[in-house]
Each structure stands twice: as structure tokens, then as C-alpha cells.
Coordinates of C-alpha atoms in Angstrom, one line a residue:
X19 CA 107.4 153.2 140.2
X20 CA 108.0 153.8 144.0
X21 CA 112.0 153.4 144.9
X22 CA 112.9 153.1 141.2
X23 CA 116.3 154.9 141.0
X24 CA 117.6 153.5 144.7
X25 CA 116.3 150.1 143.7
X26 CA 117.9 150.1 140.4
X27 CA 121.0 151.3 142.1
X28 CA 121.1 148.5 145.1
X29 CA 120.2 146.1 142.8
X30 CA 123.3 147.1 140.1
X31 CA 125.4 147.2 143.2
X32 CA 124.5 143.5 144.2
X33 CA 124.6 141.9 141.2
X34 CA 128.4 142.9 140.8
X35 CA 128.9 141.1 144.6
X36 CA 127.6 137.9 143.0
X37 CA 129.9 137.6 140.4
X38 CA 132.6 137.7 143.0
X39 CA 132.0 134.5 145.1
X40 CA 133.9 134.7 148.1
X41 CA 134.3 138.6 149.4
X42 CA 136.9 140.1 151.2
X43 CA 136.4 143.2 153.3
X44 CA 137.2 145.5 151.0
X45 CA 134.5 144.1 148.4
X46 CA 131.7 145.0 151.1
X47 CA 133.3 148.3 152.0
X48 CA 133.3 149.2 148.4
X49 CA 129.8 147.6 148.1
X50 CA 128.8 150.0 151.3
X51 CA 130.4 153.0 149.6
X52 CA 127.5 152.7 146.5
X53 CA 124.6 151.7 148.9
X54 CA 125.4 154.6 150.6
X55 CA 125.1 157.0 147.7
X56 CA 122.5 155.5 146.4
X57 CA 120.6 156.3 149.4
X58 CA 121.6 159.8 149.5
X59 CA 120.7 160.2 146.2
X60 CA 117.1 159.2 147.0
X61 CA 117.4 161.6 149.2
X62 CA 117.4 159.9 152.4
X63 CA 117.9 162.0 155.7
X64 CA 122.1 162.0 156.0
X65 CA 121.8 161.0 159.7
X66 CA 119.4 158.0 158.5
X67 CA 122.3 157.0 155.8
X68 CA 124.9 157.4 157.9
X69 CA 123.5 154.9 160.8
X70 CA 122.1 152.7 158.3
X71 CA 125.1 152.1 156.7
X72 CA 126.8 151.4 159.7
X73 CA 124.7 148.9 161.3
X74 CA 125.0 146.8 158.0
X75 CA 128.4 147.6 157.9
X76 CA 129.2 145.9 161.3
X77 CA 126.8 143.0 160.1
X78 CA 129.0 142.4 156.7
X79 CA 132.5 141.9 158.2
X80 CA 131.7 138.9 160.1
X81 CA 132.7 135.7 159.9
X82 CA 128.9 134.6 158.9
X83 CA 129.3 136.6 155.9
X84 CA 133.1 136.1 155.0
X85 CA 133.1 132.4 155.2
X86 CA 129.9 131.9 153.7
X87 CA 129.1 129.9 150.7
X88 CA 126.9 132.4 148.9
X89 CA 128.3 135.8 150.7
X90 CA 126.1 138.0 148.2
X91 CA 122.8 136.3 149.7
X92 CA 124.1 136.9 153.2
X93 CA 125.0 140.6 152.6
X94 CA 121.6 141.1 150.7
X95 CA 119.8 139.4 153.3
X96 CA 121.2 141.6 156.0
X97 CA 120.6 145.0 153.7
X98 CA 116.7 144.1 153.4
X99 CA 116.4 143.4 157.3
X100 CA 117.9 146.5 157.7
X101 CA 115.8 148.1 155.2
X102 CA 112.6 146.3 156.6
X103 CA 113.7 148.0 160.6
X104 CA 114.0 151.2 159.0
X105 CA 110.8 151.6 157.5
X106 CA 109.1 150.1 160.4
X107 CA 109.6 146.5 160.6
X108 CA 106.0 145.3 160.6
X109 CA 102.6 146.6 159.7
X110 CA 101.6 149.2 161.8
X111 CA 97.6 148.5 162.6
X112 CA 94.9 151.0 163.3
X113 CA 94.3 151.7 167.1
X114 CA 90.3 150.5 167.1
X115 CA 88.4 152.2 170.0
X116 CA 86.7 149.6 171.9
X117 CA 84.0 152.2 173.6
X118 CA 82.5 154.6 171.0
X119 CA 83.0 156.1 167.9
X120 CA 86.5 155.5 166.9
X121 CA 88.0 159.1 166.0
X122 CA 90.9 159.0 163.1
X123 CA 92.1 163.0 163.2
X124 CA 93.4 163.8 159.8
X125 CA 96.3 166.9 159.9
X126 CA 99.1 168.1 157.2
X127 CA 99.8 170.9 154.6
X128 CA 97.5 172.1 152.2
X129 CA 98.0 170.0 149.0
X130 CA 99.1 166.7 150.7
X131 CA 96.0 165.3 150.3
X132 CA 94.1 165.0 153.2
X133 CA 90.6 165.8 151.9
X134 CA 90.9 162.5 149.4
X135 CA 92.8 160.7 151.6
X136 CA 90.2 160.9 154.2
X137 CA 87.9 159.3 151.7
X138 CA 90.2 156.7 150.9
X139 CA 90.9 155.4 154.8
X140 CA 86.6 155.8 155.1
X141 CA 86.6 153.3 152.2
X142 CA 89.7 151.2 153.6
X143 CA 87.8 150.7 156.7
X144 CA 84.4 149.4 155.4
X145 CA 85.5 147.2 152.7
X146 CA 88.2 145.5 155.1
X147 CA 87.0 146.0 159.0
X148 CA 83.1 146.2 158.3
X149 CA 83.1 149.5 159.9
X150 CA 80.7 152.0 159.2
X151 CA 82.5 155.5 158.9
X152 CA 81.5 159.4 158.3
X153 CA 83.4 161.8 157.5
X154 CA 83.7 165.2 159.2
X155 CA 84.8 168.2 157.2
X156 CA 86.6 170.3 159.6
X157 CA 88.4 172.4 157.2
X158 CA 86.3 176.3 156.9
X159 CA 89.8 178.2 155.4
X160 CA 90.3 176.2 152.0
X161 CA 87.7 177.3 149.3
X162 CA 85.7 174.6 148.2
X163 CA 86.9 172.2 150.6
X164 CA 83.7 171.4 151.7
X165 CA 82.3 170.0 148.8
X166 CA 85.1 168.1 147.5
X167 CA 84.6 166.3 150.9
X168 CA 80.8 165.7 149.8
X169 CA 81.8 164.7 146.5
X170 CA 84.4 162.1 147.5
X171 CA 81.8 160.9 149.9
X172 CA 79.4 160.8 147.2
X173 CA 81.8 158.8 145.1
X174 CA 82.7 156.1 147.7
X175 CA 78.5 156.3 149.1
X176 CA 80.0 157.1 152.6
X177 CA 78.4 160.3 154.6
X178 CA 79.9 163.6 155.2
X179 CA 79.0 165.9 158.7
X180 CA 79.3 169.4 157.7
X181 CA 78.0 172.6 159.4
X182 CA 79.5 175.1 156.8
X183 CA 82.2 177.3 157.3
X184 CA 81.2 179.9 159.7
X185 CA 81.8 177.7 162.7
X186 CA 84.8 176.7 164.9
X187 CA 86.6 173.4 163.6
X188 CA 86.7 173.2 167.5
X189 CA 82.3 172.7 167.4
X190 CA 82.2 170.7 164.0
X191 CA 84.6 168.5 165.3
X192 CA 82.6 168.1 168.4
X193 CA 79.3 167.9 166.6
X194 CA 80.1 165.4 164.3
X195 CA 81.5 163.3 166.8
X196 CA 78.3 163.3 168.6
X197 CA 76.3 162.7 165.1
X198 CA 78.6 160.0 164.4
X199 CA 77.9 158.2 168.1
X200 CA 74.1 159.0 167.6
X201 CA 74.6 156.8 164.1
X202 CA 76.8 154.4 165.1
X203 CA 79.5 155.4 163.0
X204 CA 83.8 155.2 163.3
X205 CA 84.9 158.9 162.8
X206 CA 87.1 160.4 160.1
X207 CA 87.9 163.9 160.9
X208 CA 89.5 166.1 157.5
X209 CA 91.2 169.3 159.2
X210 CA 92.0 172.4 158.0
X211 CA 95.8 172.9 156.3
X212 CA 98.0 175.7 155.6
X213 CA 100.1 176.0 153.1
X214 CA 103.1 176.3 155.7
X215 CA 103.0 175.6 159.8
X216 CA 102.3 178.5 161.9
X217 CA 101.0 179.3 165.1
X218 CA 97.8 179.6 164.2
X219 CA 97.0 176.2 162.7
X220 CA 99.0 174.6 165.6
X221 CA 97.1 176.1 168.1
X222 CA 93.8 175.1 166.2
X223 CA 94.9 171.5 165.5
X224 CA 96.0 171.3 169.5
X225 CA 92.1 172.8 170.8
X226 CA 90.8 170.2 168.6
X227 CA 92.4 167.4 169.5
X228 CA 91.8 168.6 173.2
X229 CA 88.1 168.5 172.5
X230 CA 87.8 165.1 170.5
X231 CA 90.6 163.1 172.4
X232 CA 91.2 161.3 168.7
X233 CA 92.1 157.6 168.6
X234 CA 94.5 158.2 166.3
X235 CA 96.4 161.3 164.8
X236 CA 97.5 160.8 160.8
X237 CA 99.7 162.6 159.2
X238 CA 99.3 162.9 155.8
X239 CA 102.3 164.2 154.0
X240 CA 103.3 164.3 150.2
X241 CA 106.4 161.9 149.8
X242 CA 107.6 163.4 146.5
X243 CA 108.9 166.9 148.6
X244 CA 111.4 164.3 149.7
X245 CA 113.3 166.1 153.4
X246 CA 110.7 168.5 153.3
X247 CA 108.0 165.8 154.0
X248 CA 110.4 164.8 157.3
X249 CA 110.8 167.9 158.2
X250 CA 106.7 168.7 158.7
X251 CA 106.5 165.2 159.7
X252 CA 109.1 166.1 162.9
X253 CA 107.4 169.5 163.5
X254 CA 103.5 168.0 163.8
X255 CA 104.8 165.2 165.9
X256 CA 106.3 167.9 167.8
X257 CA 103.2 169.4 168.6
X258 CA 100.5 167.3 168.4
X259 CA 102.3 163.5 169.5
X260 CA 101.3 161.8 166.3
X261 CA 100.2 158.4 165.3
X262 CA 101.4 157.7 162.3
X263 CA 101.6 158.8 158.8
X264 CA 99.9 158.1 155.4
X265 CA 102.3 159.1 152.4
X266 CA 100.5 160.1 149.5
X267 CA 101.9 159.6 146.2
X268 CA 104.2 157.2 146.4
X269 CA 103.6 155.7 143.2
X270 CA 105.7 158.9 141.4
X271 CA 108.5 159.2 143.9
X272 CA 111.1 157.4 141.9
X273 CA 113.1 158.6 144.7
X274 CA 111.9 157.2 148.5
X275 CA 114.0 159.3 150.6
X276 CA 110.5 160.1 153.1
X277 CA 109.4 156.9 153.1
X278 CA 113.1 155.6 154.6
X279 CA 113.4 158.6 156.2
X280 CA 110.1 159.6 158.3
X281 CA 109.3 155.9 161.2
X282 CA 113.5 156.5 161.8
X283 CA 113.2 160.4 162.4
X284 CA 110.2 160.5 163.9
X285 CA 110.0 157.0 166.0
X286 CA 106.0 157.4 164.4
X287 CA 105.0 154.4 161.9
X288 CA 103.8 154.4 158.1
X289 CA 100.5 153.0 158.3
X290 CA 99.0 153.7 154.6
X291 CA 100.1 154.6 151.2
X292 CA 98.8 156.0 148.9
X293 CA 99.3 154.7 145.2
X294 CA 97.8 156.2 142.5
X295 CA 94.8 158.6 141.9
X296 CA 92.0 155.9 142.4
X297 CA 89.7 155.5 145.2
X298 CA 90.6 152.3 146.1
X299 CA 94.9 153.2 145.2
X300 CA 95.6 152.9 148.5
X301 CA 97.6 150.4 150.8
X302 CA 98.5 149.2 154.4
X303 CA 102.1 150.1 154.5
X304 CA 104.1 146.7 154.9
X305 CA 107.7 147.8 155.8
X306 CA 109.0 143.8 154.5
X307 CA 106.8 143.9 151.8
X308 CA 108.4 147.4 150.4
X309 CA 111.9 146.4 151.3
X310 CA 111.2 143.1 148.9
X311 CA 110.3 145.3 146.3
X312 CA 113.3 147.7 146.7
X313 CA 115.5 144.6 146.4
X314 CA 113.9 143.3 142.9
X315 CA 112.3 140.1 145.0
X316 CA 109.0 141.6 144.4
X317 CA 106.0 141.4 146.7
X318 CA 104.2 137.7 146.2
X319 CA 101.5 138.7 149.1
X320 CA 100.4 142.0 148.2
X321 CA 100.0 140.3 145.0
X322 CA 98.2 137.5 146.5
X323 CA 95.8 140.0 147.9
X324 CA 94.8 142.4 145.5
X325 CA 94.2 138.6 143.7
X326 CA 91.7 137.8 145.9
X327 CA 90.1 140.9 146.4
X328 CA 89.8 142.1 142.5
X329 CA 89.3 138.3 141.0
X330 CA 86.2 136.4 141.4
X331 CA 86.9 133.2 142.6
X332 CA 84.3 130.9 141.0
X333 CA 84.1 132.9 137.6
X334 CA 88.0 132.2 137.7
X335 CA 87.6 128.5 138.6
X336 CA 84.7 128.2 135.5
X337 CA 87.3 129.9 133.1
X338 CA 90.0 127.4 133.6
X339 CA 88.1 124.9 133.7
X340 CA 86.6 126.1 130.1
X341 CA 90.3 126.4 129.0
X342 CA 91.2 122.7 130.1
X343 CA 88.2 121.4 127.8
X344 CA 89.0 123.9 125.0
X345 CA 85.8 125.7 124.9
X346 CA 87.3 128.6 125.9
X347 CA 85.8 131.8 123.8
X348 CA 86.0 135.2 123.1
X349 CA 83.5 136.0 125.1
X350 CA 85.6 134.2 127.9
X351 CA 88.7 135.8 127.1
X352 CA 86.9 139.3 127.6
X353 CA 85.9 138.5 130.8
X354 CA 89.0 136.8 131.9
X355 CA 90.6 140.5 130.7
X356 CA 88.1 142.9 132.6
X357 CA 89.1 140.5 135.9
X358 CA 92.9 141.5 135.1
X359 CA 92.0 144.8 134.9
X360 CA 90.6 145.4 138.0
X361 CA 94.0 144.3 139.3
X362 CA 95.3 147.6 138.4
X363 CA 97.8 148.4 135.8
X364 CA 100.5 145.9 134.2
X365 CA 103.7 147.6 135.5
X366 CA 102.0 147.5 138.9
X367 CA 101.7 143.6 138.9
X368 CA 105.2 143.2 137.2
X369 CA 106.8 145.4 140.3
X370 CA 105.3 142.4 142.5
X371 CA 106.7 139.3 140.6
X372 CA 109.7 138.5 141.7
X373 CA 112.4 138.2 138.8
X374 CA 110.1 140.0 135.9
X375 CA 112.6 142.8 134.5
X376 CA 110.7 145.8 134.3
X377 CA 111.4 146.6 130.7

């Protein structure tokens, strides 16, 4: 699970202000002490602990707090607006051309995931905005890359522009842009990576960029390398004035440091995650939404959602129904099953209901 050591930590850390009632200011300063380490031992940037800390700090010792009636709720309240600011404070939405193809530049480090991340946002942006995307493989250096682009596009039914890798990204770029405007198709462009910055793919990620004038630029960067991740999110932005950022793997960073690190570092927004190996594991980033699930309230809409999207509504209605009249079967029960199932797996639906230990 996502955050699971800080929000085991936070969540140890408030349950011990509840049992106190009324708090003095040396029960929050001690309570501000553990948050703190807890977020350092996510590894979250020090400078991002040290003025998150504060802020809630200065929030606690008031009166509001103090002469509350159920101080805990106030102090916890305050923590996950703080939380929610850090990390964004609302969805960040894709910026839709409204003349042409839109162009969605995809840039990072080899191994981050750009290639099936690319596929991921093509599929994203059919099944929810009834867009019609193709993907452009830009990336000539990485063997193979190529075709694992045609094979994820095969998988997900969505085309892939390739002209091999003897030319420029510079020209594919360009081409496929003008193939995508010919076919009336919203752009995804997969660039090439290195396995560290340098010069060279700066320069190359700057001349494309220059030629395409993209929409947006994404980041994609692997949240388990923790300050790393910040650290190549700071240096792109440097160079190429990103976007935003998809974070890939989020589902096995037990940690969350680059997640509650990156929007404050960077001032650039978290606009997808990326949540399991799946085509369709992949998410809008909701900066509330996490913040609830850091806290233990869980995350009632995102549940809601994946509901409505995975459940069909009638076959649902018809099974209860069946259950209310007792002629409810096995047959019944199999299908009600394979409906759960497309919900994803049961730890992943516990994390969203709020109160559900997850033992």
C-alpha cells in the first residue's frame, strides 16, 4: 500500500491525542515532534518537513484548537489540509488544446516508465474524454523500445506513429504530429530516456519541444527512488518548464516521500498515478483524496468511481433484486464475484473504506 509506514505512524500518533481530551501545548508539540519524524522517515524532502511542520504548528496553538471540545479532530483536521496543500490541493486537469491535435510530451529516465505510461494516459483519455489518441514513439536509443510501444498499443487497440530508429526524434516528432492532425487524433509523444541527465538528452528533449510546441510536458518519474525522484523532477523542470508529473508505482512505495515532496519543490502538480502493473492501474491524482487515505478516513469517491465504472449497473440492480426474493444462485453469486473483481484487488477497496483495519 501507498503511504503505509507514514500513515501507520500519523495515525499511531493521533490516536494517543484522542485519549487525552483537552490538550495543552506541550501535548501538540510532542504530537509535532512524531509527525515530524514520521515524515522524514518517509523520506520527505527536510525543507518540505521542516515548513510543513511549522505551518501546522502555528495552526495547533490557537485558541480554536485549545478550547475546543474534540481538540484531536481539530488538530487532525488541520494536518490533512495541510497535507491536501502540499500535495496540490486539487486535481490538477489536462490542458485540452482547443485548435488541433492536443500534444502530451512524455520525458524522464530510462526505467520510469514512460513507454507504458504513455499507453496508459492514451487509454485514460478515450475511455474518460472520448478522445481519440496515437501514440508517437520518439525514443531511437533504447533497444526494443519501439515495439514495446506497438505492443502496448496493440494491447489497449490505440495506434502507434513510428518511422524506425534512423531518424531525428526532432522529425518523428514532427511527422507524427502532422499524421495525428491528418487523422484527427490527440497526440501522445513517448521520448527517448537516459539512464542519467546529460547534455545530450536535454538538448534533444529542448529541439523537440521547440518543434512540437506540446500542450503539455509530463514528467514521469519512479516514486519508489524516493529524493532522487525530486531531484530529476527539479532538474527537468529546470530545463524544459514542465507540466506536471505522473508517478509511477506508487502502489509499492510504502514510503511517499516524492509524492509529498515533488508539487512543493517544484511548484509543478501531480496529475496521474500510476497503481499497479495493469493497463487500466492508473489514476487522476486527487491531492484530498490521498491525504484521506494517509489519515485512515479512506477515499469514499474514488471508491464510488471505480464502482461505477467496473459494475454494471442493471446486472447489479437484477442481482439484488434476486437476493430480496431469495432466488439468488450460484450462478448469480459467480457473476456477482467476477463484477467485484473487476474492481481490483481486496486490499485496494479496504484502503478506500474508511474505518476497515487493514489486517
Amino acid at each position: 500500500m501507498a503511504f503505509e509506514g507514514l500513515a501507520d505512524k500519523l495515525q499511531e500518533t493521533f490516536k494517543k491525542l484522542r485519549g487525552k481530551g483537552k490538550l495543552s501545548e506541550k501535548d501538540i508539540k510532542e504530537a509535532m515532534r512524531e509527525v515530524k519524524l514520521a515524515l522524514l522517515e518517509a523520506d520527505v524532502n527536510f525543507k518540505v518537513v521542516k515548513t510543513f511542520v511549522k505551518n501546522v504548528s502555528e495552526k495547533c496553538v490557537g485558541s480554536e484548537v485549545l478550547e475546543s471540545l474534540t481538540p484531536a479532530q481539530q488538530v487532525i483536521k488541520i494536518v490533512n489540509d495541510e497535507l491536501t496543500d502540499l500535495m496540490g490541493g486539487s486535481e490538477s486537469k489536462i490542458n485540452f488544446s482547443s485548435v488541433g491535435p492536443t500534444v502530451i510530451m512524455l520525458v524522464g529516465l530510462q526505467g520510469a516508465g514512460k513507454t507504458t505510461m504513455a499507453g496508459k494516459l492514451a487509454l485514460q483519455l478515450r475511455k474518460d474524454k472520448n478522445k481519440k489518441p496515437l501514440l508517437v514513439a520518439c525514443d531511437i536509443y533504447r533497444p526494443a523500445a519501439i515495439k514495446q510501444l506497438e505492443v502496448v498499443g496493440k494491447q489497449i487497440d490505440i495506434p502507434v506513429f513510428q518511422m524506425g530508429d534512423k531518424i531525428s526524434p526532432v522529425q518523428i516528432a514532427k511527422e507524427g504530429i502532422k499524421y495525428g492532425r491528418e487523422n484527427g487524433n490527440n497526440v501522445n509523444i513517448d521520448t527517448a530516456g537516459r539512464l542519467h541527465i546529460d547534455e545530450e538528452l536535454m538538448t534533444e528533449l529542448k529541439d523537440v519541444k521547440a518543434e512540437v510546441n506540446p500542450s503539455e510536458i509530463l514528467l514521469v518519474v519512479d516514486s519508489m527512488t524516493g529524493q532522487d525522484a525530486v531531484n530529476v523532477a527539479e532538474t527537468f523542470n529546470e530545463s524544459l518548464d514542465i507540466s506536471g508529473v505522473i508517478l509511477t508505482k506508487l502502489d509499492g512505495d510504502t514510503r511517499g516521500g516524492a509524492a509529498l515532496s515533488i508539487r512543493h519543490m517544484t511548484q509543478k502538480p501531480i496529475k496521474f498515478i500510476g497503481v499497479g502493473e495493469k493497463m487500466n492501474d492508473f489514476e487522476v491524482f486527487h491531492p484530498d483524496r490521498m491525504a484521506n487515505r494517509i489519515l485512515g478516513m479512506g477515499d469514499v469517491l474514488s471508491l464510488i468511481e471505480k464502482a461505477q465504472e467496473a459494475i454494471d449497473e442493471k446486472e447489479a440492480k437484477e442481482l439484488g433484486q434476486k437476493m430480496m426474493e431469495n432466488d439468488f444462485t450460484y450462478d448469480d453469486y459467480l457473476t456477482a464475484m467476477e463484477q467485484m473483481k473487476k474492481l481490483g484487488s481486496l486490499s485496494k477497496i479496504i484502503e478506500m473504506i474508511p474505518g476497515v483495519p487493514k489486517e
